[in-house]
Amino acid sequence: MKISEIIKSKRTLSFEVFPPKKDGEGKAKLFAAIDELKELNPDFISVTYGAGGSNSKSTAEIAKYIQNTARITALAHITGGPSTPSEIDAVAQSLKDGGIKNVLALRGDPPIDCDREYCRYFKHASDLASYLKPYGFTLGAACYPEGHSECESLYQDLIHMKKKEECGATFFITQMFYDNSYYYRLVNEARKIGIVSPIIPAIMPLTNVKNIKRIQSMCGSTIPLELRNMIEIYAENPAVMEEIGINYAVYQTMDLVAKGAPGIHLYIMNNAATARAICGRMKNLFHELFGC
Ligand code: FAD
């Protein structure tokens, strides 16, 4: 089903997974996690493309598993930055043949050991969105509550966000954030300049210290002092850290849905237990909002 249609009819609950670096056991584990996620009745599951060094070749295969075997609407990410037009055509055709209807059009980031000219053919996500139009996918794009790290101002970044909408994006998923006021500001400012598409907030539970370092190096999201203090005090106690991360994600989610967010997207790092823990703690609210 087209995500743009689902969002019109209800608030969405969605999860993000990434292809394991190695095939074989890693993939089998991911498929088992997807089967578990199905029990939570998500509206869609997205699968990343080459993010953080993961294997972009498996994205289409995993999206097809989500769509055709688990029978959950799949959202396949594609990054234009590292790709040639013929590579994009190959992946887009494979997704289309596999019945995938939804694509998140992204630029991507050059890996440290990048051996080819990055963004040679698709300079920005909007270029990829335009290129993908003939395939007939429902297109989404990324947006940044704290502004994208390369952009000189939030306002400029919003102008580029609008361009993505003009080039075909019909919904947005945010970068992770830990202070909801950044999300509310983004939505307010986006509406002021005429961006009309739903903006789905994305939450990544901070369940271990490794993730904190990763988040800061990857996207620089601000971690509020109160959360940072809790994390630092309990850094040596993984069980407590996990409780803090899950509870904080629950707190963010409850605030977001209470204030009218069109859905919740959870970055669960392929861990179905994390998704179950968050959904379990909001059983009644989630039942009311998402029908799960
Ligand atoms: P763009 O929209 O192209 O923006 C990149 C920069 O260029 C920004 O500073 C923007 O303001 C500027 N810009 C945009 N358009 C223009 C223009 N027309 N003129 C001038 N400047 C412009 N990475 C992966 O590798 N794989 C993934 O699967 C993946 N999934 C993601 C999912 C989400 C929800 C998010 C938020 C990010 C994801 N990323 C992924 C990371 C993403 O690729 C990086 O954040 C990247 O740096 C920017 O991607 P973008 O699509 O937002 O790029």
mmCIF file with all atom_site columns, C-alpha atoms in Angstrom, residues 8-174:
data_model
loop_
_atom_site.group_PDB
_atom_site.id
_atom_site.type_symbol
_atom_site.label_atom_id
_atom_site.label_alt_id
_atom_site.label_comp_id
_atom_site.label_asym_id
_atom_site.label_entity_id
_atom_site.label_seq_id
_atom_site.pdbx_PDB_ins_code
_atom_site.Cartn_x
_atom_site.Cartn_y
_atom_site.Cartn_z
_atom_site.occupancy
_atom_site.B_iso_or_equiv
_atom_site.pdbx_formal_charge
_atom_site.auth_seq_id
_atom_site.auth_comp_id
_atom_site.auth_asym_id
_atom_site.auth_atom_id
_atom_site.pdbx_PDB_model_num
ATOM 1   C CA . LYS A 1 8   ? -4.256 10.018  5.194   1.00 0.00 ? 8   LYS A CA 1
ATOM 2   C CA . SER A 1 9   ? -6.358 7.435   7.015   1.00 0.00 ? 9   SER A CA 1
ATOM 3   C CA . LYS A 1 10  ? -4.535 6.919   10.333  1.00 0.00 ? 10  LYS A CA 1
ATOM 4   C CA . ARG A 1 11  ? -1.500 7.638   12.447  1.00 0.00 ? 11  ARG A CA 1
ATOM 5   C CA . THR A 1 12  ? 1.318  5.334   11.470  1.00 0.00 ? 12  THR A CA 1
ATOM 6   C CA . LEU A 1 13  ? 3.603  3.133   13.530  1.00 0.00 ? 13  LEU A CA 1
ATOM 7   C CA . SER A 1 14  ? 6.753  2.142   11.660  1.00 0.00 ? 14  SER A CA 1
ATOM 8   C CA . PHE A 1 15  ? 10.176 0.635   12.253  1.00 0.00 ? 15  PHE A CA 1
ATOM 9   C CA . GLU A 1 16  ? 13.511 0.967   10.492  1.00 0.00 ? 16  GLU A CA 1
ATOM 10  C CA . VAL A 1 17  ? 15.875 -1.950  9.893   1.00 0.00 ? 17  VAL A CA 1
ATOM 11  C CA . PHE A 1 18  ? 19.230 -2.124  8.124   1.00 0.00 ? 18  PHE A CA 1
ATOM 12  C CA . PRO A 1 19  ? 20.807 -4.892  6.023   1.00 0.00 ? 19  PRO A CA 1
ATOM 13  C CA . PRO A 1 20  ? 23.341 -6.904  8.038   1.00 0.00 ? 20  PRO A CA 1
ATOM 14  C CA . LYS A 1 21  ? 26.962 -6.449  6.924   1.00 0.00 ? 21  LYS A CA 1
ATOM 15  C CA . LYS A 1 22  ? 27.257 -10.172 6.160   1.00 0.00 ? 22  LYS A CA 1
ATOM 16  C CA . ASP A 1 23  ? 24.702 -12.375 4.446   1.00 0.00 ? 23  ASP A CA 1
ATOM 17  C CA . GLY A 1 24  ? 23.832 -15.809 5.837   1.00 0.00 ? 24  GLY A CA 1
ATOM 18  C CA . GLU A 1 25  ? 23.222 -15.896 9.572   1.00 0.00 ? 25  GLU A CA 1
ATOM 19  C CA . GLY A 1 26  ? 22.865 -12.100 9.788   1.00 0.00 ? 26  GLY A CA 1
ATOM 20  C CA . LYS A 1 27  ? 20.095 -12.086 7.218   1.00 0.00 ? 27  LYS A CA 1
ATOM 21  C CA . ALA A 1 28  ? 18.290 -15.052 8.791   1.00 0.00 ? 28  ALA A CA 1
ATOM 22  C CA . LYS A 1 29  ? 18.319 -13.199 12.130  1.00 0.00 ? 29  LYS A CA 1
ATOM 23  C CA . LEU A 1 30  ? 16.929 -10.066 10.501  1.00 0.00 ? 30  LEU A CA 1
ATOM 24  C CA . PHE A 1 31  ? 14.134 -12.021 8.812   1.00 0.00 ? 31  PHE A CA 1
ATOM 25  C CA . ALA A 1 32  ? 13.260 -13.559 12.192  1.00 0.00 ? 32  ALA A CA 1
ATOM 26  C CA . ALA A 1 33  ? 13.207 -10.047 13.729  1.00 0.00 ? 33  ALA A CA 1
ATOM 27  C CA . ILE A 1 34  ? 10.893 -8.841  10.934  1.00 0.00 ? 34  ILE A CA 1
ATOM 28  C CA . ASP A 1 35  ? 8.548  -11.767 11.654  1.00 0.00 ? 35  ASP A CA 1
ATOM 29  C CA . GLU A 1 36  ? 8.489  -10.700 15.320  1.00 0.00 ? 36  GLU A CA 1
ATOM 30  C CA . LEU A 1 37  ? 7.834  -7.068  14.385  1.00 0.00 ? 37  LEU A CA 1
ATOM 31  C CA . LYS A 1 38  ? 4.780  -8.188  12.430  1.00 0.00 ? 38  LYS A CA 1
ATOM 32  C CA . GLU A 1 39  ? 3.106  -9.082  15.743  1.00 0.00 ? 39  GLU A CA 1
ATOM 33  C CA . LEU A 1 40  ? 3.221  -5.366  16.625  1.00 0.00 ? 40  LEU A CA 1
ATOM 34  C CA . ASN A 1 41  ? 1.138  -4.598  13.549  1.00 0.00 ? 41  ASN A CA 1
ATOM 35  C CA . PRO A 1 42  ? 3.317  -1.830  12.054  1.00 0.00 ? 42  PRO A CA 1
ATOM 36  C CA . ASP A 1 43  ? 1.988  0.234   9.146   1.00 0.00 ? 43  ASP A CA 1
ATOM 37  C CA . PHE A 1 44  ? 5.324  -0.042  7.378   1.00 0.00 ? 44  PHE A CA 1
ATOM 38  C CA . ILE A 1 45  ? 8.931  -1.107  7.862   1.00 0.00 ? 45  ILE A CA 1
ATOM 39  C CA . SER A 1 46  ? 11.731 0.792   6.175   1.00 0.00 ? 46  SER A CA 1
ATOM 40  C CA . VAL A 1 47  ? 15.060 -0.709  5.160   1.00 0.00 ? 47  VAL A CA 1
ATOM 41  C CA . THR A 1 48  ? 18.191 1.390   4.772   1.00 0.00 ? 48  THR A CA 1
ATOM 42  C CA . TYR A 1 49  ? 20.558 1.485   1.803   1.00 0.00 ? 49  TYR A CA 1
ATOM 43  C CA . GLY A 1 50  ? 24.266 1.410   2.543   1.00 0.00 ? 50  GLY A CA 1
ATOM 44  C CA . ALA A 1 51  ? 23.883 3.445   5.775   1.00 0.00 ? 51  ALA A CA 1
ATOM 45  C CA . GLY A 1 52  ? 26.791 3.186   8.221   1.00 0.00 ? 52  GLY A CA 1
ATOM 46  C CA . GLY A 1 53  ? 28.651 0.815   5.909   1.00 0.00 ? 53  GLY A CA 1
ATOM 47  C CA . SER A 1 54  ? 25.779 -1.695  5.696   1.00 0.00 ? 54  SER A CA 1
ATOM 48  C CA . ASN A 1 55  ? 25.285 -3.765  2.581   1.00 0.00 ? 55  ASN A CA 1
ATOM 49  C CA . SER A 1 56  ? 23.199 -1.829  0.018   1.00 0.00 ? 56  SER A CA 1
ATOM 50  C CA . LYS A 1 57  ? 22.963 -4.882  -2.244  1.00 0.00 ? 57  LYS A CA 1
ATOM 51  C CA . SER A 1 58  ? 20.569 -6.562  0.190   1.00 0.00 ? 58  SER A CA 1
ATOM 52  C CA . THR A 1 59  ? 18.143 -3.647  0.510   1.00 0.00 ? 59  THR A CA 1
ATOM 53  C CA . ALA A 1 60  ? 15.872 -4.800  -2.316  1.00 0.00 ? 60  ALA A CA 1
ATOM 54  C CA . GLU A 1 61  ? 15.876 -8.417  -1.120  1.00 0.00 ? 61  GLU A CA 1
ATOM 55  C CA . ILE A 1 62  ? 14.980 -7.384  2.449   1.00 0.00 ? 62  ILE A CA 1
ATOM 56  C CA . ALA A 1 63  ? 12.294 -4.969  1.245   1.00 0.00 ? 63  ALA A CA 1
ATOM 57  C CA . LYS A 1 64  ? 10.770 -7.822  -0.791  1.00 0.00 ? 64  LYS A CA 1
ATOM 58  C CA . TYR A 1 65  ? 10.817 -10.081 2.279   1.00 0.00 ? 65  TYR A CA 1
ATOM 59  C CA . ILE A 1 66  ? 8.999  -7.389  4.292   1.00 0.00 ? 66  ILE A CA 1
ATOM 60  C CA . GLN A 1 67  ? 6.456  -6.794  1.521   1.00 0.00 ? 67  GLN A CA 1
ATOM 61  C CA . ASN A 1 68  ? 5.822  -10.261 0.137   1.00 0.00 ? 68  ASN A CA 1
ATOM 62  C CA . THR A 1 69  ? 6.697  -12.744 2.889   1.00 0.00 ? 69  THR A CA 1
ATOM 63  C CA . ALA A 1 70  ? 5.921  -10.831 6.092   1.00 0.00 ? 70  ALA A CA 1
ATOM 64  C CA . ARG A 1 71  ? 3.147  -8.957  4.240   1.00 0.00 ? 71  ARG A CA 1
ATOM 65  C CA . ILE A 1 72  ? 3.919  -5.576  5.782   1.00 0.00 ? 72  ILE A CA 1
ATOM 66  C CA . THR A 1 73  ? 4.184  -2.444  3.625   1.00 0.00 ? 73  THR A CA 1
ATOM 67  C CA . ALA A 1 74  ? 7.884  -1.925  2.823   1.00 0.00 ? 74  ALA A CA 1
ATOM 68  C CA . LEU A 1 75  ? 9.696  1.374   2.389   1.00 0.00 ? 75  LEU A CA 1
ATOM 69  C CA . ALA A 1 76  ? 13.018 0.900   0.555   1.00 0.00 ? 76  ALA A CA 1
ATOM 70  C CA . HIS A 1 77  ? 15.674 3.601   0.986   1.00 0.00 ? 77  HIS A CA 1
ATOM 71  C CA . ILE A 1 78  ? 17.830 4.501   -2.027  1.00 0.00 ? 78  ILE A CA 1
ATOM 72  C CA . THR A 1 79  ? 20.819 6.864   -1.957  1.00 0.00 ? 79  THR A CA 1
ATOM 73  C CA . GLY A 1 80  ? 21.747 8.765   -5.102  1.00 0.00 ? 80  GLY A CA 1
ATOM 74  C CA . GLY A 1 81  ? 25.150 10.050  -3.904  1.00 0.00 ? 81  GLY A CA 1
ATOM 75  C CA . PRO A 1 82  ? 27.186 6.904   -4.530  1.00 0.00 ? 82  PRO A CA 1
ATOM 76  C CA . SER A 1 83  ? 25.200 5.732   -7.563  1.00 0.00 ? 83  SER A CA 1
ATOM 77  C CA . THR A 1 84  ? 25.217 5.977   -11.335 1.00 0.00 ? 84  THR A CA 1
ATOM 78  C CA . PRO A 1 85  ? 21.907 6.294   -13.219 1.00 0.00 ? 85  PRO A CA 1
ATOM 79  C CA . SER A 1 86  ? 22.181 2.688   -14.414 1.00 0.00 ? 86  SER A CA 1
ATOM 80  C CA . GLU A 1 87  ? 22.682 1.463   -10.833 1.00 0.00 ? 87  GLU A CA 1
ATOM 81  C CA . ILE A 1 88  ? 19.599 3.432   -9.763  1.00 0.00 ? 88  ILE A CA 1
ATOM 82  C CA . ASP A 1 89  ? 17.641 1.973   -12.699 1.00 0.00 ? 89  ASP A CA 1
ATOM 83  C CA . ALA A 1 90  ? 18.665 -1.558  -11.698 1.00 0.00 ? 90  ALA A CA 1
ATOM 84  C CA . VAL A 1 91  ? 17.600 -1.183  -8.065  1.00 0.00 ? 91  VAL A CA 1
ATOM 85  C CA . ALA A 1 92  ? 14.408 0.732   -8.924  1.00 0.00 ? 92  ALA A CA 1
ATOM 86  C CA . GLN A 1 93  ? 13.373 -1.914  -11.480 1.00 0.00 ? 93  GLN A CA 1
ATOM 87  C CA . SER A 1 94  ? 14.128 -4.714  -9.034  1.00 0.00 ? 94  SER A CA 1
ATOM 88  C CA . LEU A 1 95  ? 11.988 -3.009  -6.374  1.00 0.00 ? 95  LEU A CA 1
ATOM 89  C CA . LYS A 1 96  ? 9.197  -2.382  -8.837  1.00 0.00 ? 96  LYS A CA 1
ATOM 90  C CA . ASP A 1 97  ? 9.253  -5.986  -10.058 1.00 0.00 ? 97  ASP A CA 1
ATOM 91  C CA . GLY A 1 98  ? 9.121  -7.104  -6.424  1.00 0.00 ? 98  GLY A CA 1
ATOM 92  C CA . GLY A 1 99  ? 5.936  -5.139  -5.791  1.00 0.00 ? 99  GLY A CA 1
ATOM 93  C CA . ILE A 1 100 ? 7.559  -2.411  -3.663  1.00 0.00 ? 100 ILE A CA 1
ATOM 94  C CA . LYS A 1 101 ? 5.495  0.769   -3.867  1.00 0.00 ? 101 LYS A CA 1
ATOM 95  C CA . ASN A 1 102 ? 7.380  3.124   -1.510  1.00 0.00 ? 102 ASN A CA 1
ATOM 96  C CA . VAL A 1 103 ? 10.883 4.571   -1.724  1.00 0.00 ? 103 VAL A CA 1
ATOM 97  C CA . LEU A 1 104 ? 12.741 7.015   0.530   1.00 0.00 ? 104 LEU A CA 1
ATOM 98  C CA . ALA A 1 105 ? 14.911 9.123   -1.809  1.00 0.00 ? 105 ALA A CA 1
ATOM 99  C CA . LEU A 1 106 ? 18.182 10.160  -0.151  1.00 0.00 ? 106 LEU A CA 1
ATOM 100 C CA . ARG A 1 107 ? 21.562 11.547  -0.995  1.00 0.00 ? 107 ARG A CA 1
ATOM 101 C CA . GLY A 1 108 ? 23.624 9.448   1.440   1.00 0.00 ? 108 GLY A CA 1
ATOM 102 C CA . ASP A 1 109 ? 27.016 10.316  2.914   1.00 0.00 ? 109 ASP A CA 1
ATOM 103 C CA . PRO A 1 110 ? 30.389 9.464   1.370   1.00 0.00 ? 110 PRO A CA 1
ATOM 104 C CA . PRO A 1 111 ? 32.077 6.680   3.359   1.00 0.00 ? 111 PRO A CA 1
ATOM 105 C CA . ILE A 1 112 ? 35.535 7.505   4.756   1.00 0.00 ? 112 ILE A CA 1
ATOM 106 C CA . ASP A 1 113 ? 37.168 5.129   2.245   1.00 0.00 ? 113 ASP A CA 1
ATOM 107 C CA . CYS A 1 114 ? 35.023 6.312   -0.696  1.00 0.00 ? 114 CYS A CA 1
ATOM 108 C CA . ASP A 1 115 ? 36.778 5.275   -3.916  1.00 0.00 ? 115 ASP A CA 1
ATOM 109 C CA . ARG A 1 116 ? 34.600 7.122   -6.407  1.00 0.00 ? 116 ARG A CA 1
ATOM 110 C CA . GLU A 1 117 ? 33.434 10.665  -6.971  1.00 0.00 ? 117 GLU A CA 1
ATOM 111 C CA . TYR A 1 118 ? 30.468 11.133  -4.653  1.00 0.00 ? 118 TYR A CA 1
ATOM 112 C CA . CYS A 1 119 ? 27.283 12.836  -5.921  1.00 0.00 ? 119 CYS A CA 1
ATOM 113 C CA . ARG A 1 120 ? 28.554 12.799  -9.498  1.00 0.00 ? 120 ARG A CA 1
ATOM 114 C CA . TYR A 1 121 ? 25.136 12.072  -10.977 1.00 0.00 ? 121 TYR A CA 1
ATOM 115 C CA . PHE A 1 122 ? 22.720 12.869  -8.145  1.00 0.00 ? 122 PHE A CA 1
ATOM 116 C CA . LYS A 1 123 ? 23.946 15.902  -6.246  1.00 0.00 ? 123 LYS A CA 1
ATOM 117 C CA . HIS A 1 124 ? 20.964 16.121  -3.915  1.00 0.00 ? 124 HIS A CA 1
ATOM 118 C CA . ALA A 1 125 ? 18.122 13.900  -2.768  1.00 0.00 ? 125 ALA A CA 1
ATOM 119 C CA . SER A 1 126 ? 15.768 16.065  -4.827  1.00 0.00 ? 126 SER A CA 1
ATOM 120 C CA . ASP A 1 127 ? 17.657 15.066  -8.015  1.00 0.00 ? 127 ASP A CA 1
ATOM 121 C CA . LEU A 1 128 ? 17.102 11.413  -7.186  1.00 0.00 ? 128 LEU A CA 1
ATOM 122 C CA . ALA A 1 129 ? 13.417 12.039  -6.399  1.00 0.00 ? 129 ALA A CA 1
ATOM 123 C CA . SER A 1 130 ? 12.967 13.644  -9.836  1.00 0.00 ? 130 SER A CA 1
ATOM 124 C CA . TYR A 1 131 ? 14.811 10.787  -11.528 1.00 0.00 ? 131 TYR A CA 1
ATOM 125 C CA . LEU A 1 132 ? 12.657 8.147   -9.806  1.00 0.00 ? 132 LEU A CA 1
ATOM 126 C CA . LYS A 1 133 ? 9.335  9.740   -10.782 1.00 0.00 ? 133 LYS A CA 1
ATOM 127 C CA . PRO A 1 134 ? 8.733  7.613   -13.922 1.00 0.00 ? 134 PRO A CA 1
ATOM 128 C CA . TYR A 1 135 ? 8.856  4.462   -11.781 1.00 0.00 ? 135 TYR A CA 1
ATOM 129 C CA . GLY A 1 136 ? 5.638  5.533   -10.037 1.00 0.00 ? 136 GLY A CA 1
ATOM 130 C CA . PHE A 1 137 ? 6.788  4.940   -6.457  1.00 0.00 ? 137 PHE A CA 1
ATOM 131 C CA . THR A 1 138 ? 5.304  6.871   -3.572  1.00 0.00 ? 138 THR A CA 1
ATOM 132 C CA . LEU A 1 139 ? 8.339  8.916   -2.600  1.00 0.00 ? 139 LEU A CA 1
ATOM 133 C CA . GLY A 1 140 ? 9.439  10.094  0.821   1.00 0.00 ? 140 GLY A CA 1
ATOM 134 C CA . ALA A 1 141 ? 12.521 12.065  1.896   1.00 0.00 ? 141 ALA A CA 1
ATOM 135 C CA . ALA A 1 142 ? 14.592 12.865  4.988   1.00 0.00 ? 142 ALA A CA 1
ATOM 136 C CA . CYS A 1 143 ? 14.439 16.038  7.066   1.00 0.00 ? 143 CYS A CA 1
ATOM 137 C CA . TYR A 1 144 ? 16.394 17.416  9.989   1.00 0.00 ? 144 TYR A CA 1
ATOM 138 C CA . PRO A 1 145 ? 14.840 18.904  13.150  1.00 0.00 ? 145 PRO A CA 1
ATOM 139 C CA . GLU A 1 146 ? 18.173 20.472  14.108  1.00 0.00 ? 146 GLU A CA 1
ATOM 140 C CA . GLY A 1 147 ? 19.070 21.362  10.506  1.00 0.00 ? 147 GLY A CA 1
ATOM 141 C CA . HIS A 1 148 ? 21.390 19.251  8.334   1.00 0.00 ? 148 HIS A CA 1
ATOM 142 C CA . SER A 1 149 ? 25.021 19.426  9.461   1.00 0.00 ? 149 SER A CA 1
ATOM 143 C CA . GLU A 1 150 ? 26.247 20.787  6.095   1.00 0.00 ? 150 GLU A CA 1
ATOM 144 C CA . CYS A 1 151 ? 23.641 23.505  5.818   1.00 0.00 ? 151 CYS A CA 1
ATOM 145 C CA . GLU A 1 152 ? 24.397 27.050  6.903   1.00 0.00 ? 152 GLU A CA 1
ATOM 146 C CA . SER A 1 153 ? 20.984 27.627  8.515   1.00 0.00 ? 153 SER A CA 1
ATOM 147 C CA . LEU A 1 154 ? 17.800 25.813  9.378   1.00 0.00 ? 154 LEU A CA 1
ATOM 148 C CA . TYR A 1 155 ? 15.962 28.149  7.011   1.00 0.00 ? 155 TYR A CA 1
ATOM 149 C CA . GLN A 1 156 ? 18.178 27.153  4.044   1.00 0.00 ? 156 GLN A CA 1
ATOM 150 C CA . ASP A 1 157 ? 17.709 23.499  4.940   1.00 0.00 ? 157 ASP A CA 1
ATOM 151 C CA . LEU A 1 158 ? 13.931 24.034  4.941   1.00 0.00 ? 158 LEU A CA 1
ATOM 152 C CA . ILE A 1 159 ? 14.125 25.553  1.459   1.00 0.00 ? 159 ILE A CA 1
ATOM 153 C CA . HIS A 1 160 ? 15.927 22.378  0.344   1.00 0.00 ? 160 HIS A CA 1
ATOM 154 C CA . MET A 1 161 ? 13.274 20.300  2.094   1.00 0.00 ? 161 MET A CA 1
ATOM 155 C CA . LYS A 1 162 ? 10.615 22.140  0.103   1.00 0.00 ? 162 LYS A CA 1
ATOM 156 C CA . LYS A 1 163 ? 12.519 21.352  -3.083  1.00 0.00 ? 163 LYS A CA 1
ATOM 157 C CA . LYS A 1 164 ? 12.284 17.651  -2.220  1.00 0.00 ? 164 LYS A CA 1
ATOM 158 C CA . GLU A 1 165 ? 8.518  18.021  -1.921  1.00 0.00 ? 165 GLU A CA 1
ATOM 159 C CA . GLU A 1 166 ? 8.383  19.855  -5.264  1.00 0.00 ? 166 GLU A CA 1
ATOM 160 C CA . CYS A 1 167 ? 10.378 17.002  -6.813  1.00 0.00 ? 167 CYS A CA 1
ATOM 161 C CA . GLY A 1 168 ? 7.913  14.370  -5.636  1.00 0.00 ? 168 GLY A CA 1
ATOM 162 C CA . ALA A 1 169 ? 8.307  13.613  -1.915  1.00 0.00 ? 169 ALA A CA 1
ATOM 163 C CA . THR A 1 170 ? 4.886  13.129  -0.356  1.00 0.00 ? 170 THR A CA 1
ATOM 164 C CA . PHE A 1 171 ? 6.034  12.479  3.213   1.00 0.00 ? 171 PHE A CA 1
ATOM 165 C CA . PHE A 1 172 ? 9.110  13.105  5.344   1.00 0.00 ? 172 PHE A CA 1
ATOM 166 C CA . ILE A 1 173 ? 10.856 11.096  8.036   1.00 0.00 ? 173 ILE A CA 1
ATOM 167 C CA . THR A 1 174 ? 13.052 13.028  10.446  1.00 0.00 ? 174 THR A CA 1
#
